[in-house]
PDB file of C-alpha atoms and ligand atoms in Angstrom:
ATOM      1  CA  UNK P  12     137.467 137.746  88.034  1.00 46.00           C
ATOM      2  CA  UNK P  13     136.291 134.397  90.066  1.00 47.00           C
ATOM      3  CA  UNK P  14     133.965 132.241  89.261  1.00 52.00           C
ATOM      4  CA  UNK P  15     131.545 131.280  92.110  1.00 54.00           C
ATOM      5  CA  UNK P  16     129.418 128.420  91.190  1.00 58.00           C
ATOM      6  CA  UNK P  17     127.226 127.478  94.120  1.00 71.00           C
ATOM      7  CA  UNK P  18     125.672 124.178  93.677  1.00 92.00           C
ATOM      8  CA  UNK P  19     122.450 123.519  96.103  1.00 98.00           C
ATOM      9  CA  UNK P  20     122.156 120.262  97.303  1.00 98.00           C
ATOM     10  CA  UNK P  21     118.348 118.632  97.768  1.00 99.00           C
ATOM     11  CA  UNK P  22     117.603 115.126  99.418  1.00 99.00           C
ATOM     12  CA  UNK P  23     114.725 113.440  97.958  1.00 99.00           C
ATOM     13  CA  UNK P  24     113.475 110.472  99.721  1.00 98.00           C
ATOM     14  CA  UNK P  25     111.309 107.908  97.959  1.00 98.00           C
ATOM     15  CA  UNK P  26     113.056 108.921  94.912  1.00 98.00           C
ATOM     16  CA  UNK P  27     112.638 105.079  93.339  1.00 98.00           C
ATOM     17  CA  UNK P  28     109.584 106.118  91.304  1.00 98.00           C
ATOM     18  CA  UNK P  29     106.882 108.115  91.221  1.00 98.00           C
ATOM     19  CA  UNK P  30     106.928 111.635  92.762  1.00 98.00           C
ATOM     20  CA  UNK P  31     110.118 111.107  93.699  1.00 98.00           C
ATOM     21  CA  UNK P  32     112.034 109.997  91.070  1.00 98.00           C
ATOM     22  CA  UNK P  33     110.232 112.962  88.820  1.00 98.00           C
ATOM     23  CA  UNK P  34     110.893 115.374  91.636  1.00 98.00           C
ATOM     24  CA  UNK P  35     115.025 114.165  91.599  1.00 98.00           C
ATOM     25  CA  UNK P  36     115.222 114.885  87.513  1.00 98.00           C
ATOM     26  CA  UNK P  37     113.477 118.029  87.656  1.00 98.00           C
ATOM     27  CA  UNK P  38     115.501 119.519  90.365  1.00 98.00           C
ATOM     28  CA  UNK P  39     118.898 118.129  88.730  1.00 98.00           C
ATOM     29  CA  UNK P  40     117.188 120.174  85.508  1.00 98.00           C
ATOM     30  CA  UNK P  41     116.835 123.138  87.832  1.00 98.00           C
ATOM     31  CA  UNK P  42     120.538 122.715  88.703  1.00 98.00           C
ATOM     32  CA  UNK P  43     120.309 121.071  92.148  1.00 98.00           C
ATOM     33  CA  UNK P  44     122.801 118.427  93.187  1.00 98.00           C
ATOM     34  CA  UNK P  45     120.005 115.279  93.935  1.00 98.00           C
ATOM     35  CA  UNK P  46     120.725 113.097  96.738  1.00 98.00           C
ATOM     36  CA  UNK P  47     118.148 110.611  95.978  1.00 98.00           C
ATOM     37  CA  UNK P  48     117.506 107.982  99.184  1.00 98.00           C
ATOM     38  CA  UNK P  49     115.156 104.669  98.559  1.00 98.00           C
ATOM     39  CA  UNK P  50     114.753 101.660  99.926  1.00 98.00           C
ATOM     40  CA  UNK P  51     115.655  99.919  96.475  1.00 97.00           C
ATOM     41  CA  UNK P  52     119.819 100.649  95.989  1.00 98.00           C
ATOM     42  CA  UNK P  53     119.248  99.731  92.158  1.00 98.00           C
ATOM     43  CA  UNK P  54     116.675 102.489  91.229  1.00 98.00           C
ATOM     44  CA  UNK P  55     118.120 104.778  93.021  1.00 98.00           C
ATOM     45  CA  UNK P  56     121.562 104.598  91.716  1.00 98.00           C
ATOM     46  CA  UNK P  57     120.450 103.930  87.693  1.00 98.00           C
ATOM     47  CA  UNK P  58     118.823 107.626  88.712  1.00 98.00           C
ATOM     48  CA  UNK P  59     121.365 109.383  90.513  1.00 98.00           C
ATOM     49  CA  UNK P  60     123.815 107.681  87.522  1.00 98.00           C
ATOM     50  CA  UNK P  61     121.393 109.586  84.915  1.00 98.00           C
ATOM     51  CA  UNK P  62     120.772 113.015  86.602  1.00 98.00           C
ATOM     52  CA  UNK P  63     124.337 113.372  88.215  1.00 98.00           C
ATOM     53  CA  UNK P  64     123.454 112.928  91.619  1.00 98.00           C
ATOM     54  CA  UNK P  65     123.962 110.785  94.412  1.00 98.00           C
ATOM     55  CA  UNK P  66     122.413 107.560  95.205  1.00 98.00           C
ATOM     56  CA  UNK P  67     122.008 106.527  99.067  1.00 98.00           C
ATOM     57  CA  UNK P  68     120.380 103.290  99.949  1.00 98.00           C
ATOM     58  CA  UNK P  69     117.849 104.440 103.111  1.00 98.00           C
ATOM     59  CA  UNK P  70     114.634 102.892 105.103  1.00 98.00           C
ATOM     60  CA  UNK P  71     113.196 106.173 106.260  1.00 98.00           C
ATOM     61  CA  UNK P  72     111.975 104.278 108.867  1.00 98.00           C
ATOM     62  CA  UNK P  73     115.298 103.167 110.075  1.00 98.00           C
ATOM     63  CA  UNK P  74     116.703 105.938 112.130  1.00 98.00           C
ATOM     64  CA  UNK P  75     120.248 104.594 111.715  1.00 98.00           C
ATOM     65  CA  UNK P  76     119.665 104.350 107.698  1.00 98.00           C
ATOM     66  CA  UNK P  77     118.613 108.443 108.179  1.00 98.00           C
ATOM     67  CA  UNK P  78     121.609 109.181 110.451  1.00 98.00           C
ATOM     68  CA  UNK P  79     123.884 107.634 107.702  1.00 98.00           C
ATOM     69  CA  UNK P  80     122.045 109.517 104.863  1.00 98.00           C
ATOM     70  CA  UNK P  81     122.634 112.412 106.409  1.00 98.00           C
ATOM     71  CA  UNK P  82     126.435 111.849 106.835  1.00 98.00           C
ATOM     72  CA  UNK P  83     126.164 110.725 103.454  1.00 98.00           C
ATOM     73  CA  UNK P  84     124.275 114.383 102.203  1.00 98.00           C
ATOM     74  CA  UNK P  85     127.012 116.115 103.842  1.00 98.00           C
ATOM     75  CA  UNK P  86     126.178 119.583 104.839  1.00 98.00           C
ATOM     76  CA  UNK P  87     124.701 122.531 103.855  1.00 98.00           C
ATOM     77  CA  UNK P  88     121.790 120.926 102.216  1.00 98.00           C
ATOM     78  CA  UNK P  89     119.264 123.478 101.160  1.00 98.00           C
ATOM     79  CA  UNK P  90     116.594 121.673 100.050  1.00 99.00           C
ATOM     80  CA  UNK P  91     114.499 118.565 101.824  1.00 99.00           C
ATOM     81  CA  UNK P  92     111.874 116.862 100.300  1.00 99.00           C
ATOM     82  CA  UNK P  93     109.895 114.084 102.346  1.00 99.00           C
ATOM     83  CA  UNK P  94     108.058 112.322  99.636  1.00 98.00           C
ATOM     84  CA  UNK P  95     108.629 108.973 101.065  1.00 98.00           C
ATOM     85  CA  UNK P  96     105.178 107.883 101.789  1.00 98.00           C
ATOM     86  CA  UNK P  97     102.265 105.743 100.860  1.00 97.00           C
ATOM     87  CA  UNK P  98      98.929 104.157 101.711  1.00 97.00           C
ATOM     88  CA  UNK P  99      98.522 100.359 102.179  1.00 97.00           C
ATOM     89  CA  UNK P 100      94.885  98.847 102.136  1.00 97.00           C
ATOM     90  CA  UNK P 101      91.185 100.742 101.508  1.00 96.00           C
ATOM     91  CA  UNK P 102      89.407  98.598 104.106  1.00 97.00           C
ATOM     92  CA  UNK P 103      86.833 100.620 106.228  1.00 98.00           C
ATOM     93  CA  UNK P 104      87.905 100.972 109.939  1.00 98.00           C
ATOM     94  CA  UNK P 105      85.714  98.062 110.746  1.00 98.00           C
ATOM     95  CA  UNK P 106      87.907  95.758 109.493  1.00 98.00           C
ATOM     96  CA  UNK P 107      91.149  97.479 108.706  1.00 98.00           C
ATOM     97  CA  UNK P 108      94.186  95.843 109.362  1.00 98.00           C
ATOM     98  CA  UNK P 109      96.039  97.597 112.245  1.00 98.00           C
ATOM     99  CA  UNK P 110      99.026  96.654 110.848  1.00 98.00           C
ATOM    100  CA  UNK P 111      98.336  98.742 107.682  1.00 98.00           C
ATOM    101  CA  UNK P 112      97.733 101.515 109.561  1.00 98.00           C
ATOM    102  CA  UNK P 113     101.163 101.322 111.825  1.00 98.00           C
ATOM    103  CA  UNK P 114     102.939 100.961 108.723  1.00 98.00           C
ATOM    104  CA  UNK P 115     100.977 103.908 107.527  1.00 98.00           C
ATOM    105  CA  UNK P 116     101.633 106.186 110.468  1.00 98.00           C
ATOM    106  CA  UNK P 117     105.491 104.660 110.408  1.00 98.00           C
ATOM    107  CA  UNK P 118     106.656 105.381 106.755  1.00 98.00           C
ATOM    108  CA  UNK P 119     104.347 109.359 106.532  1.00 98.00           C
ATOM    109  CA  UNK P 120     104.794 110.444 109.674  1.00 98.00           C
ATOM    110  CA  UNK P 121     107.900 109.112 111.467  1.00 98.00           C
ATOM    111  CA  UNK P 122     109.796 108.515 108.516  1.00 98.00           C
ATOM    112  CA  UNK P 123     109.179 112.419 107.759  1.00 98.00           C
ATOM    113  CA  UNK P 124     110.437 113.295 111.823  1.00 98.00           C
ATOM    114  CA  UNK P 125     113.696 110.802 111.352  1.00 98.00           C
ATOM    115  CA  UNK P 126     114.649 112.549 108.290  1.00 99.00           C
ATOM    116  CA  UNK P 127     113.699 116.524 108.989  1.00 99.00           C
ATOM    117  CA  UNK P 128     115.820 115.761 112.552  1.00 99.00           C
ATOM    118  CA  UNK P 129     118.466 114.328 110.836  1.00 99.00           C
ATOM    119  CA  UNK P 130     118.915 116.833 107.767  1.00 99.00           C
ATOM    120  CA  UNK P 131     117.587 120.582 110.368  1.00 98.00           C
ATOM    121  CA  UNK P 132     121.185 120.887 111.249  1.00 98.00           C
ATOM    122  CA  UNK P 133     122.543 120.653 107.383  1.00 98.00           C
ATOM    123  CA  UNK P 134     119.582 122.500 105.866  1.00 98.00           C
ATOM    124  CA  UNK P 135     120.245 125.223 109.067  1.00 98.00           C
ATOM    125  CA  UNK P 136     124.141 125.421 107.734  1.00 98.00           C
ATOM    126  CA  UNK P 137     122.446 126.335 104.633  1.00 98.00           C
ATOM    127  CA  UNK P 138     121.519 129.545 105.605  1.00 98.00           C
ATOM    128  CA  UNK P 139     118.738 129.344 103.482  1.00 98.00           C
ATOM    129  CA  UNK P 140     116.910 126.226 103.597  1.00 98.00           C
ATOM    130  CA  UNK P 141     113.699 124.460 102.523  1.00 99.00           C
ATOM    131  CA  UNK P 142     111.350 121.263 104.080  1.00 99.00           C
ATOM    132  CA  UNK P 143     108.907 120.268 101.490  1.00 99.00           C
ATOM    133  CA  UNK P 144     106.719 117.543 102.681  1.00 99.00           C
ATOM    134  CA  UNK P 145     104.779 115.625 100.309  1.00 98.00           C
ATOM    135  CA  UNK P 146     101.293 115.087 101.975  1.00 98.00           C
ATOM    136  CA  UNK P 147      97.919 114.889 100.021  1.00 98.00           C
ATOM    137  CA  UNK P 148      94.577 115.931  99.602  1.00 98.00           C
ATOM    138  CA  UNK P 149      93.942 112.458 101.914  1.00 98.00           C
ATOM    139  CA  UNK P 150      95.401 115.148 104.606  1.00 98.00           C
ATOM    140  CA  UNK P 151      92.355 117.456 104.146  1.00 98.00           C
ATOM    141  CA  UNK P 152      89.557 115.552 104.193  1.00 97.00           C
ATOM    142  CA  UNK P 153      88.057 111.833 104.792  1.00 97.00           C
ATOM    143  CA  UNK P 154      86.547 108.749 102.380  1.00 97.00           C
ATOM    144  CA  UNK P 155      85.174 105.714 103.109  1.00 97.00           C
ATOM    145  CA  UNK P 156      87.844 102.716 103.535  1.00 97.00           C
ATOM    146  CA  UNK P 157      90.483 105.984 103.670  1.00 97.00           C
ATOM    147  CA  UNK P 158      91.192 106.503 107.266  1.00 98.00           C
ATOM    148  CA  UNK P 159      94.152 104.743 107.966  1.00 98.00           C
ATOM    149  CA  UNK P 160      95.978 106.368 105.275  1.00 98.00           C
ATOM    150  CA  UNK P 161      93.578 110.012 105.447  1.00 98.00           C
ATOM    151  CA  UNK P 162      94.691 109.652 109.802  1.00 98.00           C
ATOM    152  CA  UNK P 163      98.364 109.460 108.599  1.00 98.00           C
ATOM    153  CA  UNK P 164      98.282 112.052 105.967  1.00 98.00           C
ATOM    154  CA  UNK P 165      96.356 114.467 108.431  1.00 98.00           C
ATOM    155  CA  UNK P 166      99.721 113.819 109.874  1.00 98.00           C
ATOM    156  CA  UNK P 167     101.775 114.896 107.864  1.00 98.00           C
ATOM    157  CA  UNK P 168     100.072 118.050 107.425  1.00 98.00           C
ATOM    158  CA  UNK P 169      99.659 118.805 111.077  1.00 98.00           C
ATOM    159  CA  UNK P 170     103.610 118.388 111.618  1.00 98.00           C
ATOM    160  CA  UNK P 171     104.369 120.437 109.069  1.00 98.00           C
ATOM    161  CA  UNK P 172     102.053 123.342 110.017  1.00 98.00           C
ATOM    162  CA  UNK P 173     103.468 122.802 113.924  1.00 98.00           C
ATOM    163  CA  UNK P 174     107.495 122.572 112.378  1.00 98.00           C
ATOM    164  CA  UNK P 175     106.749 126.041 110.697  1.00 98.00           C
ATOM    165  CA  UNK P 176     106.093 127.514 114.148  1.00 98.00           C
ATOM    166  CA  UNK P 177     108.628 126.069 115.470  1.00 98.00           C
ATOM    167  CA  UNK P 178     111.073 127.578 112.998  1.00 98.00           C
ATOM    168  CA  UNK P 179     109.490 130.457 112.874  1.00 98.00           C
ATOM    169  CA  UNK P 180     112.975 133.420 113.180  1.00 98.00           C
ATOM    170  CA  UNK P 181     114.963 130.921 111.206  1.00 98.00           C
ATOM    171  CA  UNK P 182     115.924 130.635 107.718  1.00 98.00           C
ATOM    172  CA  UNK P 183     114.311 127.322 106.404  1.00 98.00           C
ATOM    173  CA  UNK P 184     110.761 127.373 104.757  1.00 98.00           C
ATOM    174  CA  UNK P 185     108.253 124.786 105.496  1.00 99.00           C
ATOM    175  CA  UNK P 186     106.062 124.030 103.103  1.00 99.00           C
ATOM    176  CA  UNK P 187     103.429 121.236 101.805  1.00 99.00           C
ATOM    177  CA  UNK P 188     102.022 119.757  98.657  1.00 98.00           C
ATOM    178  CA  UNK P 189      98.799 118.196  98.832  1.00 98.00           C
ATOM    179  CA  UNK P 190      98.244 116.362  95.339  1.00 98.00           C
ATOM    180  CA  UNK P 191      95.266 114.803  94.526  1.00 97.00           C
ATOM    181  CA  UNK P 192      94.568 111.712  92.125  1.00 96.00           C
ATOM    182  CA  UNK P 193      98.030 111.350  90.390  1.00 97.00           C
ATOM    183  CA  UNK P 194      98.568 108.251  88.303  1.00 94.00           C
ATOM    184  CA  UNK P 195     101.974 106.717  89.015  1.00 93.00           C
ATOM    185  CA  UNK P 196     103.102 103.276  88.780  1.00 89.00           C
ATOM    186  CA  UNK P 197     103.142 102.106  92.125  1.00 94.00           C
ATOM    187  CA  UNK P 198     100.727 104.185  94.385  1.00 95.00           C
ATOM    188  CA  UNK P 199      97.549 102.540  94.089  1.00 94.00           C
ATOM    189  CA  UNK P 200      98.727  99.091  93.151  1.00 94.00           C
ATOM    190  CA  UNK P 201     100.832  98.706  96.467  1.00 94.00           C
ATOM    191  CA  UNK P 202      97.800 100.107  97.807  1.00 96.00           C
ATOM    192  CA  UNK P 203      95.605  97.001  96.749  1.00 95.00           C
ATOM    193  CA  UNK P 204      98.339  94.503  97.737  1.00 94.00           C
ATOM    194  CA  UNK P 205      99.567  94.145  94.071  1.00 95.00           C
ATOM    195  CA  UNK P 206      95.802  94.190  92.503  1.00 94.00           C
ATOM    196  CA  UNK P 207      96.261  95.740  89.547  1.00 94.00           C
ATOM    197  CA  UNK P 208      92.499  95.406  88.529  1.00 95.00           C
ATOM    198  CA  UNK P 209      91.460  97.128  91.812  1.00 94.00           C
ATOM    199  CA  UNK P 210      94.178  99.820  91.156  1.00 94.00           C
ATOM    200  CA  UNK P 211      93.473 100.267  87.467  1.00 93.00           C
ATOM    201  CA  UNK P 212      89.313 101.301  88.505  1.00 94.00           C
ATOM    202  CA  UNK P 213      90.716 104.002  90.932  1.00 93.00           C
ATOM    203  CA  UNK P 214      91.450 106.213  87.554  1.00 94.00           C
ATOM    204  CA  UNK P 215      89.019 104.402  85.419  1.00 94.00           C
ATOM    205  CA  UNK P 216      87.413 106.656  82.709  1.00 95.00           C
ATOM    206  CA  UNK P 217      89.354 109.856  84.046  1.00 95.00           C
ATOM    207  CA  UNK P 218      90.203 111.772  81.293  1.00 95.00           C
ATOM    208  CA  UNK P 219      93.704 113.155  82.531  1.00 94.00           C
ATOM    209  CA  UNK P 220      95.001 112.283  85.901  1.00 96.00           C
ATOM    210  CA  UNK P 221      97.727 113.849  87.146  1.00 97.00           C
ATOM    211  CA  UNK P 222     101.157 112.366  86.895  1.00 98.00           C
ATOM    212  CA  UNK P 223     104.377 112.422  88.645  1.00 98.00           C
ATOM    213  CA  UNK P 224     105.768 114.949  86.328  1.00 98.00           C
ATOM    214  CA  UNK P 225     102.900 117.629  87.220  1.00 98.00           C
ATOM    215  CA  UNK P 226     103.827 117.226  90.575  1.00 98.00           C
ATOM    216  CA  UNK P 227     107.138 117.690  90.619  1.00 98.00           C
ATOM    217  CA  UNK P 228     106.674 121.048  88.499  1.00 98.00           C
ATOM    218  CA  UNK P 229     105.231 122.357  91.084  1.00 98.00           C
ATOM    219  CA  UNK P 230     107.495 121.252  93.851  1.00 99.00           C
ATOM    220  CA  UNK P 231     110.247 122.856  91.621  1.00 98.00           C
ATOM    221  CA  UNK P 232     108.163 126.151  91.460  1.00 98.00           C
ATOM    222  CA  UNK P 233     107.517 126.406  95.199  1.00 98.00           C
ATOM    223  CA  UNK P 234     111.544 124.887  96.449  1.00 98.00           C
ATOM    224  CA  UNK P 235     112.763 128.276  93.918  1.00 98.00           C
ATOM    225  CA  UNK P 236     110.599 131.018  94.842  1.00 98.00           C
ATOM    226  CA  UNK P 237     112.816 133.389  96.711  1.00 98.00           C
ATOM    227  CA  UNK P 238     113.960 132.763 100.082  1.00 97.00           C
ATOM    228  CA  UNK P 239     111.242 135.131 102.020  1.00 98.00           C
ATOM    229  CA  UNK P 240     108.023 133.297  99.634  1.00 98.00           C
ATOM    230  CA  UNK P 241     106.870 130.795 102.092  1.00 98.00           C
ATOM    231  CA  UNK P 242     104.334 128.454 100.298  1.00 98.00           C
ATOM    232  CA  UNK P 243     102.708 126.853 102.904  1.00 98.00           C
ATOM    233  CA  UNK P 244     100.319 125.089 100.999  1.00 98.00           C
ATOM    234  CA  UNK P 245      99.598 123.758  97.380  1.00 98.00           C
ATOM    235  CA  UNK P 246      97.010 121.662  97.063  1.00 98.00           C
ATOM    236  CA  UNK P 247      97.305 119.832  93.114  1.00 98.00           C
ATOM    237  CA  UNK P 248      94.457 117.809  91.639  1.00 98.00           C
ATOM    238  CA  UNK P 249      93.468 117.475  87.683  1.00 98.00           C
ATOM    239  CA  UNK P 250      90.985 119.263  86.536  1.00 98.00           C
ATOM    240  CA  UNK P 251      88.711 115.979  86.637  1.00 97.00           C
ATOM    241  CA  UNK P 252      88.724 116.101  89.757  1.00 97.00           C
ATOM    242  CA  UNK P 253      87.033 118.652  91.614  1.00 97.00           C
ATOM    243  CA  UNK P 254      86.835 117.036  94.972  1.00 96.00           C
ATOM    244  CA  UNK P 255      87.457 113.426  96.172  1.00 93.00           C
ATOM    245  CA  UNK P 256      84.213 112.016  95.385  1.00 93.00           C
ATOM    246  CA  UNK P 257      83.673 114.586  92.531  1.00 97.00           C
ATOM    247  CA  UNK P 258      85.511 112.528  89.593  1.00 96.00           C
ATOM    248  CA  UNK P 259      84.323 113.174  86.068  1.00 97.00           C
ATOM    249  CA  UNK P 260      84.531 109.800  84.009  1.00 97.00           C
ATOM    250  CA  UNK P 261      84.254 109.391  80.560  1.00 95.00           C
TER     251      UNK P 261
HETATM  252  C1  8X3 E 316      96.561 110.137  97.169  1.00 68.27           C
HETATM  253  C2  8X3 E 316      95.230 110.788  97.146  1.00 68.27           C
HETATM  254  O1  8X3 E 316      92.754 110.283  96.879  1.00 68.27           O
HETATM  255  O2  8X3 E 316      94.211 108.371  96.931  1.00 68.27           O
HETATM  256  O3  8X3 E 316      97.420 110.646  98.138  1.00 68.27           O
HETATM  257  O4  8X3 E 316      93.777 109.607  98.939  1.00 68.27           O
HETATM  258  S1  8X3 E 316      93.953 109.694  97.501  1.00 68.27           S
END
């Protein structure tokens, strides 16, 4: 009697830290062969050297970096995840740097379209794929000093909700996670420039934000429901939080 053993292969991008690199170990736990793509070649391959998977050096917004990830993926791939992403400044659209905001709209929205285009035909040979964009509750709603990043993030969500239609007949799920505040290393400090004072009062008092790890649980749980369970939508947040301005601080 043979043996099949079908390995699934997922591309994480932004899998440096954060999200990402969570989301890479927990679906190399879940048995997934990771390809993990980041800007930063040494993370990446310390990661892919600890979870057995494969470490590819890759600017999402550099559509010739995504072309050679995806030769580098190799094909089927059955699993996508666009968590590549992030906000840069809090400055209210008064005096927001534009800038900010095209490097916003760059790295969560185009970086997302380079990738899905480059990976639809791999996670299509699949024959039973999955796009699982990383967007966030900043997709959902508005704050002050928020809208360059809460424009791009609306972004996200919007393609994702339009890519679903458009695949609509085919087998590849499109889904979304929306977290809310998780604490990671790097989020909010890039976000303030490097100031770590201004990053450390975003979860100031808050009993248990989320972290990376919560996340990726749930991106694990919604990437292996079966094929025809279509999450379309989990919105994450910790229990402090009930809204964006409704933080409970201790
Ligand atoms: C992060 C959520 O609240 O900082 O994507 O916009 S928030």
């Amino acid at each position: 009697m043979g043996t099949m053993i079908s390995t699934r292969t997922a591309v994480v991008t932004g899998a440096s830290s954060g999200i990402g690199a969570a989301t890479a170990r927990s679906l190399a736990a879940a048995g997934f062969r990771v390809v993990c793509a980041a800007r930063r070649a040494e993370r990446i391959e310390a990661l892919a050297a600890e979870i057995g998977g494969l470490a590819v050096a890759c600017d999402v917004t550099d559509r010739d970096e995504v072309d050679a990830l995806a030769a580098a993926a190799g094909s089927p791939v059955h699993l996508l995840v666009n968590n590549a992403g992030g906000a840069f400044g809090a400055d209210p659209v008064e005096s927001a740097d534009p800038a900010d905001w095209r490097a916003m709209y760059d790295v969560n929205v185009l970086g997302l379209l380079h990738v899905t285009q480059a990976l639809l035909p791999a996670l299509r040979a699949s024959g039973d794929g999955t796009i699982l964009n990383v967007g966030s509750t900043a997709g959902r709603i508005a704050y002050e000093g928020g809208a360059g990043y809460t424009a791009a993030k609306h972004g996200t969500q919007v393609v994702t909700e339009t890519l679903r239609l458009e695949l609509c007949g085919e087998p590849i799920r499109v889904c979304e996670i929306a977290p809310g505040m998780v604490r990671t290393d790097e989020f909010s400090t890039k976000r303030f420039g490097g100031d770590q004072e201004k990053a450390d009062q975003i979860y100031a008092g808050v009993p248990d934000p989320l972290v990376a790890e919560d996340v990726a649980d749930a991106i694990v749980w919604m990437a292996t429901r079966p094929s025809h369970v279509n999450v379309d939508e989990l919105v994450i947040r910790p229990r402090a939080q009930a809204a964006q301005h409704k933080v409970h601080r201790i």
